[in-house]
């Protein structure tokens, strides 16, 4: 069983479209995250979320929104996609007893 | 806020030689420190972490790192590298304690193992 799974693995779409990336974790972790890795491999946190708080990186455009139907899922919705949104998006989860952060294998988004 | 500096964007090393990947951090509060490895077209795998206690931390695949609070460093070392260690290595930091804070990453160091 994959601990943190993301779908789809690859996503190619046109500018202006709306798309979603799904993330599920089976580790029982309390907190989930979305990170963006740009073409230079720089990783930047976008959101972190648990049942108590949502922390939003202020540099993330409001076209991006996290949706959590339950503790094991944190989906990423993106409206009005732009060329600059092309990147690899990683989902991750963690638990407060600090086993570390577990990352998914990533979703490569290409906007054309 | 925290920040991480990885001084070398690329480190070429011959196979079986030792390697050190440098990481310095900046923070006004206590922190937890991490090293992650990313193999080509894959996700991130945790190599090791420092939360508290002994400043020398041993991780997977023969890697270790030493936390130096006075120098605000957390350098990663391996005594003898293999071709399979070729990958991107990321140092990361977050403030100590609980909560939903995520990791702040350095820009990564590409380790290139030469035969």
PDB file of N, CA and C in Angstrom, chain A residues 43-84:
ATOM      1  N   UNK A  43      11.541  23.723  -4.063  1.00  0.00           N
ATOM      2  CA  UNK A  43      10.314  23.282  -3.415  1.00  0.00           C
ATOM      3  C   UNK A  43       9.785  24.378  -2.509  1.00  0.00           C
ATOM      4  N   UNK A  44       8.498  24.658  -2.642  1.00  0.00           N
ATOM      5  CA  UNK A  44       7.909  25.705  -1.823  1.00  0.00           C
ATOM      6  C   UNK A  44       6.555  25.240  -1.308  1.00  0.00           C
ATOM      7  N   UNK A  45       6.335  25.449  -0.025  1.00  0.00           N
ATOM      8  CA  UNK A  45       5.060  25.022   0.540  1.00  0.00           C
ATOM      9  C   UNK A  45       3.943  25.946   0.059  1.00  0.00           C
ATOM     10  N   UNK A  46       2.799  25.328  -0.236  1.00  0.00           N
ATOM     11  CA  UNK A  46       1.637  26.088  -0.658  1.00  0.00           C
ATOM     12  C   UNK A  46       0.607  26.154   0.468  1.00  0.00           C
ATOM     13  N   UNK A  47       0.279  24.986   1.011  1.00  0.00           N
ATOM     14  CA  UNK A  47      -0.738  24.907   2.062  1.00  0.00           C
ATOM     15  C   UNK A  47      -0.332  23.835   3.068  1.00  0.00           C
ATOM     16  N   UNK A  48      -0.797  24.039   4.309  1.00  0.00           N
ATOM     17  CA  UNK A  48      -0.769  22.952   5.265  1.00  0.00           C
ATOM     18  C   UNK A  48      -2.115  22.962   5.977  1.00  0.00           C
ATOM     19  N   UNK A  49      -2.597  21.782   6.312  1.00  0.00           N
ATOM     20  CA  UNK A  49      -3.959  21.705   6.840  1.00  0.00           C
ATOM     21  C   UNK A  49      -4.094  20.543   7.806  1.00  0.00           C
ATOM     22  N   UNK A  50      -4.659  20.840   8.984  1.00  0.00           N
ATOM     23  CA  UNK A  50      -5.144  19.772   9.853  1.00  0.00           C
ATOM     24  C   UNK A  50      -6.532  20.154  10.325  1.00  0.00           C
ATOM     25  N   UNK A  51      -7.057  19.412  11.257  1.00  0.00           N
ATOM     26  CA  UNK A  51      -8.445  19.663  11.630  1.00  0.00           C
ATOM     27  C   UNK A  51      -8.604  20.927  12.449  1.00  0.00           C
ATOM     28  N   UNK A  52      -7.496  21.607  12.712  1.00  0.00           N
ATOM     29  CA  UNK A  52      -7.565  22.809  13.521  1.00  0.00           C
ATOM     30  C   UNK A  52      -7.226  24.072  12.746  1.00  0.00           C
ATOM     31  N   UNK A  53      -6.374  23.948  11.765  1.00  0.00           N
ATOM     32  CA  UNK A  53      -5.964  25.158  11.092  1.00  0.00           C
ATOM     33  C   UNK A  53      -5.567  24.910   9.650  1.00  0.00           C
ATOM     34  N   UNK A  54      -5.773  25.947   8.847  1.00  0.00           N
ATOM     35  CA  UNK A  54      -5.301  25.954   7.469  1.00  0.00           C
ATOM     36  C   UNK A  54      -4.290  27.081   7.363  1.00  0.00           C
ATOM     37  N   UNK A  55      -3.104  26.736   6.960  1.00  0.00           N
ATOM     38  CA  UNK A  55      -2.067  27.747   6.794  1.00  0.00           C
ATOM     39  C   UNK A  55      -1.813  27.906   5.303  1.00  0.00           C
ATOM     40  N   UNK A  56      -1.955  29.114   4.843  1.00  0.00           N
ATOM     41  CA  UNK A  56      -1.813  29.386   3.418  1.00  0.00           C
ATOM     42  C   UNK A  56      -0.565  30.234   3.207  1.00  0.00           C
ATOM     43  N   UNK A  57       0.287  29.807   2.295  1.00  0.00           N
ATOM     44  CA  UNK A  57       1.427  30.624   1.932  1.00  0.00           C
ATOM     45  C   UNK A  57       0.908  31.850   1.190  1.00  0.00           C
ATOM     46  N   UNK A  58       1.265  33.017   1.670  1.00  0.00           N
ATOM     47  CA  UNK A  58       0.672  34.246   1.138  1.00  0.00           C
ATOM     48  C   UNK A  58       1.033  34.496  -0.316  1.00  0.00           C
ATOM     49  N   UNK A  59       2.045  33.782  -0.810  1.00  0.00           N
ATOM     50  CA  UNK A  59       2.419  34.001  -2.211  1.00  0.00           C
ATOM     51  C   UNK A  59       1.594  33.150  -3.179  1.00  0.00           C
ATOM     52  N   UNK A  60       0.770  32.261  -2.653  1.00  0.00           N
ATOM     53  CA  UNK A  60      -0.031  31.388  -3.529  1.00  0.00           C
ATOM     54  C   UNK A  60      -1.248  32.159  -4.047  1.00  0.00           C
ATOM     55  N   UNK A  61      -1.443  32.188  -5.357  1.00  0.00           N
ATOM     56  CA  UNK A  61      -2.613  32.882  -5.916  1.00  0.00           C
ATOM     57  C   UNK A  61      -3.914  32.249  -5.428  1.00  0.00           C
ATOM     58  N   UNK A  62      -4.955  33.050  -5.308  1.00  0.00           N
ATOM     59  CA  UNK A  62      -6.214  32.503  -4.793  1.00  0.00           C
ATOM     60  C   UNK A  62      -6.930  31.627  -5.817  1.00  0.00           C
ATOM     61  N   UNK A  63      -6.314  31.436  -6.981  1.00  0.00           N
ATOM     62  CA  UNK A  63      -6.834  30.450  -7.936  1.00  0.00           C
ATOM     63  C   UNK A  63      -6.600  29.024  -7.424  1.00  0.00           C
ATOM     64  N   UNK A  64      -5.708  28.894  -6.462  1.00  0.00           N
ATOM     65  CA  UNK A  64      -5.399  27.597  -5.875  1.00  0.00           C
ATOM     66  C   UNK A  64      -6.174  27.464  -4.572  1.00  0.00           C
ATOM     67  N   UNK A  65      -6.846  26.336  -4.382  1.00  0.00           N
ATOM     68  CA  UNK A  65      -7.568  26.138  -3.131  1.00  0.00           C
ATOM     69  C   UNK A  65      -7.507  24.675  -2.708  1.00  0.00           C
ATOM     70  N   UNK A  66      -7.216  24.434  -1.438  1.00  0.00           N
ATOM     71  CA  UNK A  66      -7.226  23.066  -0.913  1.00  0.00           C
ATOM     72  C   UNK A  66      -8.633  22.691  -0.451  1.00  0.00           C
ATOM     73  N   UNK A  67      -8.954  21.418  -0.651  1.00  0.00           N
ATOM     74  CA  UNK A  67     -10.243  20.917  -0.184  1.00  0.00           C
ATOM     75  C   UNK A  67      -9.999  19.609   0.552  1.00  0.00           C
ATOM     76  N   UNK A  68     -10.484  19.521   1.788  1.00  0.00           N
ATOM     77  CA  UNK A  68     -10.266  18.316   2.585  1.00  0.00           C
ATOM     78  C   UNK A  68     -11.595  17.704   2.981  1.00  0.00           C
ATOM     79  N   UNK A  69     -12.029  16.662   2.275  1.00  0.00           N
ATOM     80  CA  UNK A  69     -13.301  16.026   2.649  1.00  0.00           C
ATOM     81  C   UNK A  69     -13.212  15.255   3.967  1.00  0.00           C
ATOM     82  N   UNK A  70     -12.017  14.779   4.291  1.00  0.00           N
ATOM     83  CA  UNK A  70     -11.800  14.093   5.563  1.00  0.00           C
ATOM     84  C   UNK A  70     -10.313  14.108   5.876  1.00  0.00           C
ATOM     85  N   UNK A  71      -9.969  13.550   7.016  1.00  0.00           N
ATOM     86  CA  UNK A  71      -8.601  13.633   7.525  1.00  0.00           C
ATOM     87  C   UNK A  71      -7.590  12.970   6.586  1.00  0.00           C
ATOM     88  N   UNK A  72      -8.009  12.003   5.805  1.00  0.00           N
ATOM     89  CA  UNK A  72      -7.083  11.242   4.974  1.00  0.00           C
ATOM     90  C   UNK A  72      -6.906  11.835   3.577  1.00  0.00           C
ATOM     91  N   UNK A  73      -7.641  12.872   3.250  1.00  0.00           N
ATOM     92  CA  UNK A  73      -7.611  13.429   1.898  1.00  0.00           C
ATOM     93  C   UNK A  73      -7.398  14.939   1.915  1.00  0.00           C
ATOM     94  N   UNK A  74      -6.553  15.404   1.009  1.00  0.00           N
ATOM     95  CA  UNK A  74      -6.409  16.842   0.784  1.00  0.00           C
ATOM     96  C   UNK A  74      -6.207  17.048  -0.709  1.00  0.00           C
ATOM     97  N   UNK A  75      -7.250  17.530  -1.363  1.00  0.00           N
ATOM     98  CA  UNK A  75      -7.202  17.742  -2.808  1.00  0.00           C
ATOM     99  C   UNK A  75      -6.818  19.180  -3.115  1.00  0.00           C
ATOM    100  N   UNK A  76      -6.270  19.375  -4.295  1.00  0.00           N
ATOM    101  CA  UNK A  76      -5.847  20.709  -4.719  1.00  0.00           C
ATOM    102  C   UNK A  76      -6.640  21.096  -5.963  1.00  0.00           C
ATOM    103  N   UNK A  77      -7.400  22.183  -5.857  1.00  0.00           N
ATOM    104  CA  UNK A  77      -8.167  22.686  -6.991  1.00  0.00           C
ATOM    105  C   UNK A  77      -7.476  23.914  -7.555  1.00  0.00           C
ATOM    106  N   UNK A  78      -7.391  23.961  -8.874  1.00  0.00           N
ATOM    107  CA  UNK A  78      -6.741  25.095  -9.515  1.00  0.00           C
ATOM    108  C   UNK A  78      -7.695  25.643 -10.573  1.00  0.00           C
ATOM    109  N   UNK A  79      -8.035  26.908 -10.451  1.00  0.00           N
ATOM    110  CA  UNK A  79      -8.921  27.561 -11.423  1.00  0.00           C
ATOM    111  C   UNK A  79      -8.102  28.388 -12.411  1.00  0.00           C
ATOM    112  N   UNK A  80      -8.655  28.525 -13.610  1.00  0.00           N
ATOM    113  CA  UNK A  80      -8.067  29.418 -14.628  1.00  0.00           C
ATOM    114  C   UNK A  80      -6.564  29.207 -14.769  1.00  0.00           C
ATOM    115  N   UNK A  81      -6.175  27.996 -15.127  1.00  0.00           N
ATOM    116  CA  UNK A  81      -4.759  27.638 -15.178  1.00  0.00           C
ATOM    117  C   UNK A  81      -3.961  28.549 -16.096  1.00  0.00           C
ATOM    118  N   UNK A  82      -2.738  28.850 -15.660  1.00  0.00           N
ATOM    119  CA  UNK A  82      -1.815  29.699 -16.413  1.00  0.00           C
ATOM    120  C   UNK A  82      -0.549  28.907 -16.734  1.00  0.00           C
ATOM    121  N   UNK A  83       0.188  29.394 -17.755  1.00  0.00           N
ATOM    122  CA  UNK A  83       1.419  28.706 -18.147  1.00  0.00           C
ATOM    123  C   UNK A  83       2.373  28.547 -16.967  1.00  0.00           C
ATOM    124  N   UNK A  84       2.433  29.569 -16.124  1.00  0.00           N
ATOM    125  CA  UNK A  84       3.349  29.549 -14.986  1.00  0.00           C
ATOM    126  C   UNK A  84       2.980  28.551 -13.903  1.00  0.00           C
TER     127      UNK A  84
END
